[in-house]
């Protein structure tokens, strides 16, 4: 299939095949790919580009999995291993400016699989955050953590999720997906749950009324075929449940990790991956250009290649910065607005569910 034929499909709203997505990856015509992706982004979200006031918290870096691509995790007793108490977490969310206390719309919580913390620690954490900040949406725990908590507690996946929801879990982030195909996954993270289980956790979350996000870690040892296979599995589950809010391609950062790669993602690869995701994932409403991983400048350019969301203020980021990210750890609202405006888009401050809070027209 030529690019011309793919273009015809895009303009007549026909679903792209895996082969089409591979053809796009193999093409050097980044401008045509970008024009097509922009057409779809515009159909889905007009000229809007989203951002959110949010705050990331990583309760612990102690993790029994020790994935080979992860520079953030430690084993218990290692130098640099840390554990936050619930009081520490509440303190981190507190800002000096009392007005700001009501501004954060989302707290994003992910961490390591701690060998000793019981489900109760997580339930108490959720309740304490909701008590201190009733207006905040809690987006927490990857599918990997949910699986771990279910096994630890002996509860089914559905019952674990329902319990967490009853204590304040509103939404789940998309982490832990990496690359689903086992030939790659077994080399990246042999201890982590399989791709099939990640999808099962997400399907269960959707079935109990918890929306989730979805990610893909790219730019390590995978091929284009692995990326497209990964996105196909997400598209199939989305057809079934409609529970994914946004897809976030995550560019691999190799520093301090055990993955040696000579071809980690270039700027062109980042932009192409955003654009191809926009074209292939026709049943996803949003594609996020996560500025922490892409850097502010590539994330801004991605807004012209199919992305419609930059994520948010973040405040404190440990996972990518442990692996050599050179972006800031947090960013101000004004910088986000400026990045979006200079890309010719309309900045829209959103809540965690993509409801519009303020349009900066
Ligand atoms: O699951 C770990 C990735 C993820 C590295 O849902 C790495 O809104 C690059 O999922 N280089 C966690 N990536 C982050 C994540 C996320 C971030 C922002 C928003 C949302 C959302 C989700 O980070 C992990 C893993 O895939 N990761 N190590 C690394 N060296
Ligand atoms: Fe643990 Fe997540 Fe890091 Fe894997 S990526 S070692 S599961 S914190």
PDB file of C-alpha atoms in Angstrom, residues 49-322:
ATOM      1  CA  UNK A  49      -4.382  21.301  22.990  1.00  0.00           C
ATOM      2  CA  UNK A  50      -4.791  20.249  26.608  1.00  0.00           C
ATOM      3  CA  UNK A  51      -2.815  20.638  29.814  1.00  0.00           C
ATOM      4  CA  UNK A  52      -3.570  19.965  33.473  1.00  0.00           C
ATOM      5  CA  UNK A  53      -2.463  21.126  36.901  1.00  0.00           C
ATOM      6  CA  UNK A  54      -1.135  17.887  38.328  1.00  0.00           C
ATOM      7  CA  UNK A  55       1.378  16.534  40.796  1.00  0.00           C
ATOM      8  CA  UNK A  56       3.308  13.268  40.546  1.00  0.00           C
ATOM      9  CA  UNK A  57       4.104  11.211  43.629  1.00  0.00           C
ATOM     10  CA  UNK A  58       6.179   8.013  43.736  1.00  0.00           C
ATOM     11  CA  UNK A  59       5.602   6.483  47.215  1.00  0.00           C
ATOM     12  CA  UNK A  60       8.583   4.116  46.985  1.00  0.00           C
ATOM     13  CA  UNK A  61      11.300   3.081  44.562  1.00  0.00           C
ATOM     14  CA  UNK A  62      11.710  -0.315  46.260  1.00  0.00           C
ATOM     15  CA  UNK A  63      10.524  -2.884  43.754  1.00  0.00           C
ATOM     16  CA  UNK A  64      10.648  -6.658  43.554  1.00  0.00           C
ATOM     17  CA  UNK A  65      10.556  -6.607  39.730  1.00  0.00           C
ATOM     18  CA  UNK A  66      13.759  -4.685  38.920  1.00  0.00           C
ATOM     19  CA  UNK A  67      12.962  -4.287  35.206  1.00  0.00           C
ATOM     20  CA  UNK A  68      16.103  -3.929  33.115  1.00  0.00           C
ATOM     21  CA  UNK A  69      15.009  -0.616  31.565  1.00  0.00           C
ATOM     22  CA  UNK A  70      14.175   0.998  34.911  1.00  0.00           C
ATOM     23  CA  UNK A  71      16.755   3.281  36.530  1.00  0.00           C
ATOM     24  CA  UNK A  72      14.312   4.375  39.223  1.00  0.00           C
ATOM     25  CA  UNK A  73      13.909   1.130  41.175  1.00  0.00           C
ATOM     26  CA  UNK A  74      16.043  -0.219  44.023  1.00  0.00           C
ATOM     27  CA  UNK A  75      16.032  -3.374  46.115  1.00  0.00           C
ATOM     28  CA  UNK A  76      15.311  -3.141  49.840  1.00  0.00           C
ATOM     29  CA  UNK A  77      18.443  -2.014  51.691  1.00  0.00           C
ATOM     30  CA  UNK A  78      20.147  -0.535  48.583  1.00  0.00           C
ATOM     31  CA  UNK A  79      21.639   2.944  48.748  1.00  0.00           C
ATOM     32  CA  UNK A  80      19.028   5.398  47.514  1.00  0.00           C
ATOM     33  CA  UNK A  81      16.070   3.159  48.364  1.00  0.00           C
ATOM     34  CA  UNK A  82      13.224   5.209  49.897  1.00  0.00           C
ATOM     35  CA  UNK A  83       9.750   4.810  51.351  1.00  0.00           C
ATOM     36  CA  UNK A  84       7.283   7.662  51.880  1.00  0.00           C
ATOM     37  CA  UNK A  85       4.834   7.604  54.738  1.00  0.00           C
ATOM     38  CA  UNK A  86       1.269   8.726  54.142  1.00  0.00           C
ATOM     39  CA  UNK A  87       2.116  11.923  56.069  1.00  0.00           C
ATOM     40  CA  UNK A  88       5.049  12.551  53.673  1.00  0.00           C
ATOM     41  CA  UNK A  89       2.660  12.242  50.727  1.00  0.00           C
ATOM     42  CA  UNK A  90       0.120  14.645  52.205  1.00  0.00           C
ATOM     43  CA  UNK A  91       2.937  17.095  52.942  1.00  0.00           C
ATOM     44  CA  UNK A  92       4.217  16.879  49.358  1.00  0.00           C
ATOM     45  CA  UNK A  93       0.785  17.811  48.047  1.00  0.00           C
ATOM     46  CA  UNK A  94       0.620  20.850  50.286  1.00  0.00           C
ATOM     47  CA  UNK A  95       1.709  24.081  48.700  1.00  0.00           C
ATOM     48  CA  UNK A  96       2.709  27.270  50.460  1.00  0.00           C
ATOM     49  CA  UNK A  97       0.156  29.288  48.546  1.00  0.00           C
ATOM     50  CA  UNK A  98      -3.240  28.430  50.033  1.00  0.00           C
ATOM     51  CA  UNK A  99      -4.955  29.182  46.709  1.00  0.00           C
ATOM     52  CA  UNK A 100      -2.870  26.531  44.973  1.00  0.00           C
ATOM     53  CA  UNK A 101      -4.283  23.961  47.373  1.00  0.00           C
ATOM     54  CA  UNK A 102      -7.464  24.003  45.336  1.00  0.00           C
ATOM     55  CA  UNK A 103      -5.801  24.271  41.945  1.00  0.00           C
ATOM     56  CA  UNK A 104      -4.330  20.791  41.533  1.00  0.00           C
ATOM     57  CA  UNK A 105      -6.846  18.692  39.690  1.00  0.00           C
ATOM     58  CA  UNK A 106      -4.984  15.420  39.611  1.00  0.00           C
ATOM     59  CA  UNK A 107      -2.452  13.543  41.651  1.00  0.00           C
ATOM     60  CA  UNK A 108      -0.617  10.840  39.708  1.00  0.00           C
ATOM     61  CA  UNK A 109       0.717   8.079  41.972  1.00  0.00           C
ATOM     62  CA  UNK A 110       2.869   5.173  40.799  1.00  0.00           C
ATOM     63  CA  UNK A 111       5.668   3.337  42.521  1.00  0.00           C
ATOM     64  CA  UNK A 112       7.631   0.144  42.945  1.00  0.00           C
ATOM     65  CA  UNK A 113       6.180  -3.203  44.042  1.00  0.00           C
ATOM     66  CA  UNK A 114       7.154  -3.046  47.700  1.00  0.00           C
ATOM     67  CA  UNK A 115       7.847  -6.451  49.254  1.00  0.00           C
ATOM     68  CA  UNK A 116       6.189  -5.661  52.618  1.00  0.00           C
ATOM     69  CA  UNK A 117       3.453  -3.049  52.153  1.00  0.00           C
ATOM     70  CA  UNK A 118      -0.028  -4.565  52.453  1.00  0.00           C
ATOM     71  CA  UNK A 119      -3.129  -3.460  50.507  1.00  0.00           C
ATOM     72  CA  UNK A 120      -4.151  -1.484  53.633  1.00  0.00           C
ATOM     73  CA  UNK A 121      -1.235   0.952  53.112  1.00  0.00           C
ATOM     74  CA  UNK A 122      -2.647   1.844  49.679  1.00  0.00           C
ATOM     75  CA  UNK A 123      -6.244   2.055  50.941  1.00  0.00           C
ATOM     76  CA  UNK A 124      -5.171   4.339  53.802  1.00  0.00           C
ATOM     77  CA  UNK A 125      -3.151   6.481  51.404  1.00  0.00           C
ATOM     78  CA  UNK A 126      -6.172   6.998  49.144  1.00  0.00           C
ATOM     79  CA  UNK A 127      -8.476   7.840  52.069  1.00  0.00           C
ATOM     80  CA  UNK A 128      -5.972  10.282  53.564  1.00  0.00           C
ATOM     81  CA  UNK A 129      -5.508  12.137  50.260  1.00  0.00           C
ATOM     82  CA  UNK A 130      -9.271  12.390  49.713  1.00  0.00           C
ATOM     83  CA  UNK A 131      -9.739  13.652  53.268  1.00  0.00           C
ATOM     84  CA  UNK A 132      -7.067  16.322  52.904  1.00  0.00           C
ATOM     85  CA  UNK A 133      -7.912  17.273  49.289  1.00  0.00           C
ATOM     86  CA  UNK A 134     -11.517  16.263  48.523  1.00  0.00           C
ATOM     87  CA  UNK A 135     -11.524  17.997  45.121  1.00  0.00           C
ATOM     88  CA  UNK A 136      -8.493  16.219  43.714  1.00  0.00           C
ATOM     89  CA  UNK A 137      -8.787  13.311  41.262  1.00  0.00           C
ATOM     90  CA  UNK A 138      -6.569  10.390  42.222  1.00  0.00           C
ATOM     91  CA  UNK A 139      -5.015   8.734  39.165  1.00  0.00           C
ATOM     92  CA  UNK A 140      -3.034   5.908  40.671  1.00  0.00           C
ATOM     93  CA  UNK A 141      -1.396   2.503  40.299  1.00  0.00           C
ATOM     94  CA  UNK A 142      -0.381   0.870  37.051  1.00  0.00           C
ATOM     95  CA  UNK A 143      -1.925  -2.430  35.968  1.00  0.00           C
ATOM     96  CA  UNK A 144       1.290  -4.027  37.277  1.00  0.00           C
ATOM     97  CA  UNK A 145       0.677  -2.657  40.779  1.00  0.00           C
ATOM     98  CA  UNK A 146      -2.991  -3.690  40.675  1.00  0.00           C
ATOM     99  CA  UNK A 147      -2.035  -7.256  39.750  1.00  0.00           C
ATOM    100  CA  UNK A 148       0.526  -7.266  42.603  1.00  0.00           C
ATOM    101  CA  UNK A 149      -1.994  -5.937  45.155  1.00  0.00           C
ATOM    102  CA  UNK A 150      -4.529  -8.521  44.061  1.00  0.00           C
ATOM    103  CA  UNK A 151      -2.019 -11.354  44.506  1.00  0.00           C
ATOM    104  CA  UNK A 152      -0.795  -9.940  47.855  1.00  0.00           C
ATOM    105  CA  UNK A 153      -4.284  -9.555  49.288  1.00  0.00           C
ATOM    106  CA  UNK A 154      -5.736 -12.749  47.831  1.00  0.00           C
ATOM    107  CA  UNK A 155      -8.645 -10.757  46.389  1.00  0.00           C
ATOM    108  CA  UNK A 156      -9.762 -11.087  42.780  1.00  0.00           C
ATOM    109  CA  UNK A 157      -8.736  -8.342  40.367  1.00  0.00           C
ATOM    110  CA  UNK A 158     -12.279  -6.954  40.318  1.00  0.00           C
ATOM    111  CA  UNK A 159     -12.575  -6.958  44.140  1.00  0.00           C
ATOM    112  CA  UNK A 160      -9.146  -5.313  44.527  1.00  0.00           C
ATOM    113  CA  UNK A 161     -10.147  -2.570  42.095  1.00  0.00           C
ATOM    114  CA  UNK A 162     -13.550  -2.072  43.734  1.00  0.00           C
ATOM    115  CA  UNK A 163     -11.908  -1.762  47.176  1.00  0.00           C
ATOM    116  CA  UNK A 164      -9.419   0.795  45.859  1.00  0.00           C
ATOM    117  CA  UNK A 165     -12.258   2.677  44.148  1.00  0.00           C
ATOM    118  CA  UNK A 166     -14.280   2.753  47.366  1.00  0.00           C
ATOM    119  CA  UNK A 167     -11.279   4.358  49.099  1.00  0.00           C
ATOM    120  CA  UNK A 168     -10.796   7.069  46.460  1.00  0.00           C
ATOM    121  CA  UNK A 169      -9.172   5.663  43.312  1.00  0.00           C
ATOM    122  CA  UNK A 170     -10.728   7.592  40.402  1.00  0.00           C
ATOM    123  CA  UNK A 171      -8.617   6.749  37.403  1.00  0.00           C
ATOM    124  CA  UNK A 172      -5.601   4.615  36.466  1.00  0.00           C
ATOM    125  CA  UNK A 173      -2.461   5.707  34.596  1.00  0.00           C
ATOM    126  CA  UNK A 174      -1.244   3.770  31.568  1.00  0.00           C
ATOM    127  CA  UNK A 175       2.178   2.609  32.789  1.00  0.00           C
ATOM    128  CA  UNK A 176       3.590  -0.893  32.832  1.00  0.00           C
ATOM    129  CA  UNK A 177       2.487  -1.711  29.278  1.00  0.00           C
ATOM    130  CA  UNK A 178       6.028  -1.456  27.826  1.00  0.00           C
ATOM    131  CA  UNK A 179       5.894  -3.711  24.711  1.00  0.00           C
ATOM    132  CA  UNK A 180       3.415  -6.568  24.946  1.00  0.00           C
ATOM    133  CA  UNK A 181       5.204  -9.108  22.692  1.00  0.00           C
ATOM    134  CA  UNK A 182       6.960 -11.659  24.912  1.00  0.00           C
ATOM    135  CA  UNK A 183      10.123 -11.962  22.760  1.00  0.00           C
ATOM    136  CA  UNK A 184      10.888  -8.328  23.694  1.00  0.00           C
ATOM    137  CA  UNK A 185       9.155  -8.167  27.085  1.00  0.00           C
ATOM    138  CA  UNK A 186      11.124 -11.188  28.356  1.00  0.00           C
ATOM    139  CA  UNK A 187      14.350  -9.267  27.666  1.00  0.00           C
ATOM    140  CA  UNK A 188      13.155  -5.946  29.112  1.00  0.00           C
ATOM    141  CA  UNK A 189      11.276  -7.062  32.198  1.00  0.00           C
ATOM    142  CA  UNK A 190      11.134 -10.822  32.717  1.00  0.00           C
ATOM    143  CA  UNK A 191       9.597 -10.482  36.206  1.00  0.00           C
ATOM    144  CA  UNK A 192       6.805  -8.160  35.140  1.00  0.00           C
ATOM    145  CA  UNK A 193       3.286  -9.418  34.333  1.00  0.00           C
ATOM    146  CA  UNK A 194       2.812 -10.535  30.733  1.00  0.00           C
ATOM    147  CA  UNK A 195       1.145  -8.305  28.164  1.00  0.00           C
ATOM    148  CA  UNK A 196      -2.007 -10.443  28.271  1.00  0.00           C
ATOM    149  CA  UNK A 197      -2.339  -9.868  32.030  1.00  0.00           C
ATOM    150  CA  UNK A 198      -1.811  -6.099  31.631  1.00  0.00           C
ATOM    151  CA  UNK A 199      -4.713  -6.094  29.163  1.00  0.00           C
ATOM    152  CA  UNK A 200      -6.821  -8.249  31.500  1.00  0.00           C
ATOM    153  CA  UNK A 201      -6.271  -5.825  34.414  1.00  0.00           C
ATOM    154  CA  UNK A 202      -7.300  -2.891  32.205  1.00  0.00           C
ATOM    155  CA  UNK A 203     -10.362  -4.735  30.897  1.00  0.00           C
ATOM    156  CA  UNK A 204     -11.382  -5.499  34.497  1.00  0.00           C
ATOM    157  CA  UNK A 205     -10.838  -1.861  35.529  1.00  0.00           C
ATOM    158  CA  UNK A 206     -13.044  -0.697  32.661  1.00  0.00           C
ATOM    159  CA  UNK A 207     -15.698  -3.244  33.639  1.00  0.00           C
ATOM    160  CA  UNK A 208     -15.912  -1.861  37.199  1.00  0.00           C
ATOM    161  CA  UNK A 209     -16.165   1.723  35.940  1.00  0.00           C
ATOM    162  CA  UNK A 210     -12.550   2.855  36.225  1.00  0.00           C
ATOM    163  CA  UNK A 211     -11.216   4.645  33.140  1.00  0.00           C
ATOM    164  CA  UNK A 212      -7.539   4.166  32.373  1.00  0.00           C
ATOM    165  CA  UNK A 213      -4.780   5.458  30.143  1.00  0.00           C
ATOM    166  CA  UNK A 214      -2.470   3.372  27.957  1.00  0.00           C
ATOM    167  CA  UNK A 215       1.245   3.655  27.174  1.00  0.00           C
ATOM    168  CA  UNK A 216       3.942   2.066  25.019  1.00  0.00           C
ATOM    169  CA  UNK A 217       7.657   2.174  25.804  1.00  0.00           C
ATOM    170  CA  UNK A 218       9.568   2.491  22.514  1.00  0.00           C
ATOM    171  CA  UNK A 219      13.079   3.140  21.264  1.00  0.00           C
ATOM    172  CA  UNK A 220      14.924   0.220  22.911  1.00  0.00           C
ATOM    173  CA  UNK A 221      15.230  -3.245  21.317  1.00  0.00           C
ATOM    174  CA  UNK A 222      11.841  -3.497  19.643  1.00  0.00           C
ATOM    175  CA  UNK A 223      11.032  -3.320  15.914  1.00  0.00           C
ATOM    176  CA  UNK A 224       8.288  -1.350  14.160  1.00  0.00           C
ATOM    177  CA  UNK A 225       6.318  -4.619  13.976  1.00  0.00           C
ATOM    178  CA  UNK A 226       6.378  -4.899  17.792  1.00  0.00           C
ATOM    179  CA  UNK A 227       5.117  -1.318  18.180  1.00  0.00           C
ATOM    180  CA  UNK A 228       2.266  -1.855  15.727  1.00  0.00           C
ATOM    181  CA  UNK A 229       1.329  -5.188  17.334  1.00  0.00           C
ATOM    182  CA  UNK A 230       1.223  -3.353  20.708  1.00  0.00           C
ATOM    183  CA  UNK A 231      -1.046  -0.625  19.370  1.00  0.00           C
ATOM    184  CA  UNK A 232      -3.277  -3.212  17.671  1.00  0.00           C
ATOM    185  CA  UNK A 233      -3.888  -4.964  21.021  1.00  0.00           C
ATOM    186  CA  UNK A 234      -4.833  -1.619  22.587  1.00  0.00           C
ATOM    187  CA  UNK A 235      -7.146  -0.813  19.678  1.00  0.00           C
ATOM    188  CA  UNK A 236      -8.848  -4.214  20.013  1.00  0.00           C
ATOM    189  CA  UNK A 237      -9.451  -3.752  23.753  1.00  0.00           C
ATOM    190  CA  UNK A 238     -10.681  -0.209  23.186  1.00  0.00           C
ATOM    191  CA  UNK A 239     -13.199  -1.554  20.634  1.00  0.00           C
ATOM    192  CA  UNK A 240     -14.458  -3.877  23.355  1.00  0.00           C
ATOM    193  CA  UNK A 241     -14.591  -1.545  26.383  1.00  0.00           C
ATOM    194  CA  UNK A 242     -14.090   2.082  25.313  1.00  0.00           C
ATOM    195  CA  UNK A 243     -12.356   2.560  28.677  1.00  0.00           C
ATOM    196  CA  UNK A 244      -9.058   4.106  27.543  1.00  0.00           C
ATOM    197  CA  UNK A 245      -8.879   7.902  27.680  1.00  0.00           C
ATOM    198  CA  UNK A 246      -5.552   8.592  26.050  1.00  0.00           C
ATOM    199  CA  UNK A 247      -2.546   6.875  24.486  1.00  0.00           C
ATOM    200  CA  UNK A 248       0.919   7.998  25.579  1.00  0.00           C
ATOM    201  CA  UNK A 249       3.991   6.781  23.687  1.00  0.00           C
ATOM    202  CA  UNK A 250       6.946   6.857  26.132  1.00  0.00           C
ATOM    203  CA  UNK A 251      10.409   7.379  24.646  1.00  0.00           C
ATOM    204  CA  UNK A 252      12.993   5.119  26.309  1.00  0.00           C
ATOM    205  CA  UNK A 253      15.822   6.833  28.239  1.00  0.00           C
ATOM    206  CA  UNK A 254      18.816   4.471  28.516  1.00  0.00           C
ATOM    207  CA  UNK A 255      21.061   6.131  31.144  1.00  0.00           C
ATOM    208  CA  UNK A 256      21.682   4.036  34.298  1.00  0.00           C
ATOM    209  CA  UNK A 257      19.679   1.117  32.854  1.00  0.00           C
ATOM    210  CA  UNK A 258      20.696  -2.397  31.849  1.00  0.00           C
ATOM    211  CA  UNK A 259      19.421  -2.012  28.279  1.00  0.00           C
ATOM    212  CA  UNK A 260      22.143  -1.242  25.809  1.00  0.00           C
ATOM    213  CA  UNK A 261      20.751   0.118  22.589  1.00  0.00           C
ATOM    214  CA  UNK A 262      22.353   1.920  19.710  1.00  0.00           C
ATOM    215  CA  UNK A 263      19.093   3.138  18.229  1.00  0.00           C
ATOM    216  CA  UNK A 264      17.169   4.921  20.937  1.00  0.00           C
ATOM    217  CA  UNK A 265      14.469   7.184  19.586  1.00  0.00           C
ATOM    218  CA  UNK A 266      15.443  10.232  17.507  1.00  0.00           C
ATOM    219  CA  UNK A 267      13.267  13.352  17.293  1.00  0.00           C
ATOM    220  CA  UNK A 268      11.888  12.117  13.964  1.00  0.00           C
ATOM    221  CA  UNK A 269      11.025   8.741  15.510  1.00  0.00           C
ATOM    222  CA  UNK A 270       9.245  10.491  18.407  1.00  0.00           C
ATOM    223  CA  UNK A 271       7.190  12.635  16.039  1.00  0.00           C
ATOM    224  CA  UNK A 272       6.413   9.735  13.694  1.00  0.00           C
ATOM    225  CA  UNK A 273       5.302   7.540  16.593  1.00  0.00           C
ATOM    226  CA  UNK A 274       2.891  10.227  17.789  1.00  0.00           C
ATOM    227  CA  UNK A 275       1.524  10.687  14.263  1.00  0.00           C
ATOM    228  CA  UNK A 276       1.173   6.961  13.533  1.00  0.00           C
ATOM    229  CA  UNK A 277      -0.529   6.424  16.897  1.00  0.00           C
ATOM    230  CA  UNK A 278      -3.001   9.199  16.000  1.00  0.00           C
ATOM    231  CA  UNK A 279      -3.734   7.526  12.660  1.00  0.00           C
ATOM    232  CA  UNK A 280      -3.830   3.902  13.832  1.00  0.00           C
ATOM    233  CA  UNK A 281      -5.678   4.332  17.141  1.00  0.00           C
ATOM    234  CA  UNK A 282      -8.854   5.638  15.535  1.00  0.00           C
ATOM    235  CA  UNK A 283     -10.909   4.749  18.628  1.00  0.00           C
ATOM    236  CA  UNK A 284      -8.786   6.788  21.092  1.00  0.00           C
ATOM    237  CA  UNK A 285      -9.913  10.368  21.725  1.00  0.00           C
ATOM    238  CA  UNK A 286      -6.519  11.707  22.788  1.00  0.00           C
ATOM    239  CA  UNK A 287      -2.800  11.279  22.104  1.00  0.00           C
ATOM    240  CA  UNK A 288      -0.476  12.687  24.735  1.00  0.00           C
ATOM    241  CA  UNK A 289       2.966  14.157  24.005  1.00  0.00           C
ATOM    242  CA  UNK A 290       4.428  13.744  27.508  1.00  0.00           C
ATOM    243  CA  UNK A 291       6.837  16.680  27.668  1.00  0.00           C
ATOM    244  CA  UNK A 292       8.897  15.119  30.481  1.00  0.00           C
ATOM    245  CA  UNK A 293      10.059  12.297  28.211  1.00  0.00           C
ATOM    246  CA  UNK A 294      10.072  14.126  24.856  1.00  0.00           C
ATOM    247  CA  UNK A 295      11.469  17.411  26.113  1.00  0.00           C
ATOM    248  CA  UNK A 296       9.456  20.615  25.801  1.00  0.00           C
ATOM    249  CA  UNK A 297      10.493  21.353  22.220  1.00  0.00           C
ATOM    250  CA  UNK A 298       9.715  17.968  20.655  1.00  0.00           C
ATOM    251  CA  UNK A 299       6.462  17.802  22.651  1.00  0.00           C
ATOM    252  CA  UNK A 300       5.485  21.198  21.242  1.00  0.00           C
ATOM    253  CA  UNK A 301       6.233  20.039  17.671  1.00  0.00           C
ATOM    254  CA  UNK A 302       4.204  16.885  18.326  1.00  0.00           C
ATOM    255  CA  UNK A 303       1.125  19.133  18.613  1.00  0.00           C
ATOM    256  CA  UNK A 304       1.464  19.677  14.847  1.00  0.00           C
ATOM    257  CA  UNK A 305       1.757  15.926  14.212  1.00  0.00           C
ATOM    258  CA  UNK A 306      -1.366  14.554  15.872  1.00  0.00           C
ATOM    259  CA  UNK A 307      -0.915  15.064  19.631  1.00  0.00           C
ATOM    260  CA  UNK A 308      -3.522  17.110  21.525  1.00  0.00           C
ATOM    261  CA  UNK A 309      -2.230  16.961  25.115  1.00  0.00           C
ATOM    262  CA  UNK A 310       1.051  17.903  26.834  1.00  0.00           C
ATOM    263  CA  UNK A 311       0.156  16.416  30.279  1.00  0.00           C
ATOM    264  CA  UNK A 312       0.808  18.923  33.018  1.00  0.00           C
ATOM    265  CA  UNK A 313       2.758  20.736  35.646  1.00  0.00           C
ATOM    266  CA  UNK A 314       4.042  17.392  37.112  1.00  0.00           C
ATOM    267  CA  UNK A 315       6.154  19.169  39.848  1.00  0.00           C
ATOM    268  CA  UNK A 316       8.346  16.210  40.756  1.00  0.00           C
ATOM    269  CA  UNK A 317       9.435  13.452  38.356  1.00  0.00           C
ATOM    270  CA  UNK A 318      11.727  10.618  39.316  1.00  0.00           C
ATOM    271  CA  UNK A 319      11.263   7.779  36.810  1.00  0.00           C
ATOM    272  CA  UNK A 320      12.606   9.411  33.642  1.00  0.00           C
ATOM    273  CA  UNK A 321      15.058  11.661  35.456  1.00  0.00           C
ATOM    274  CA  UNK A 322      16.724   8.623  37.054  1.00  0.00           C
TER     275      UNK A 322
END
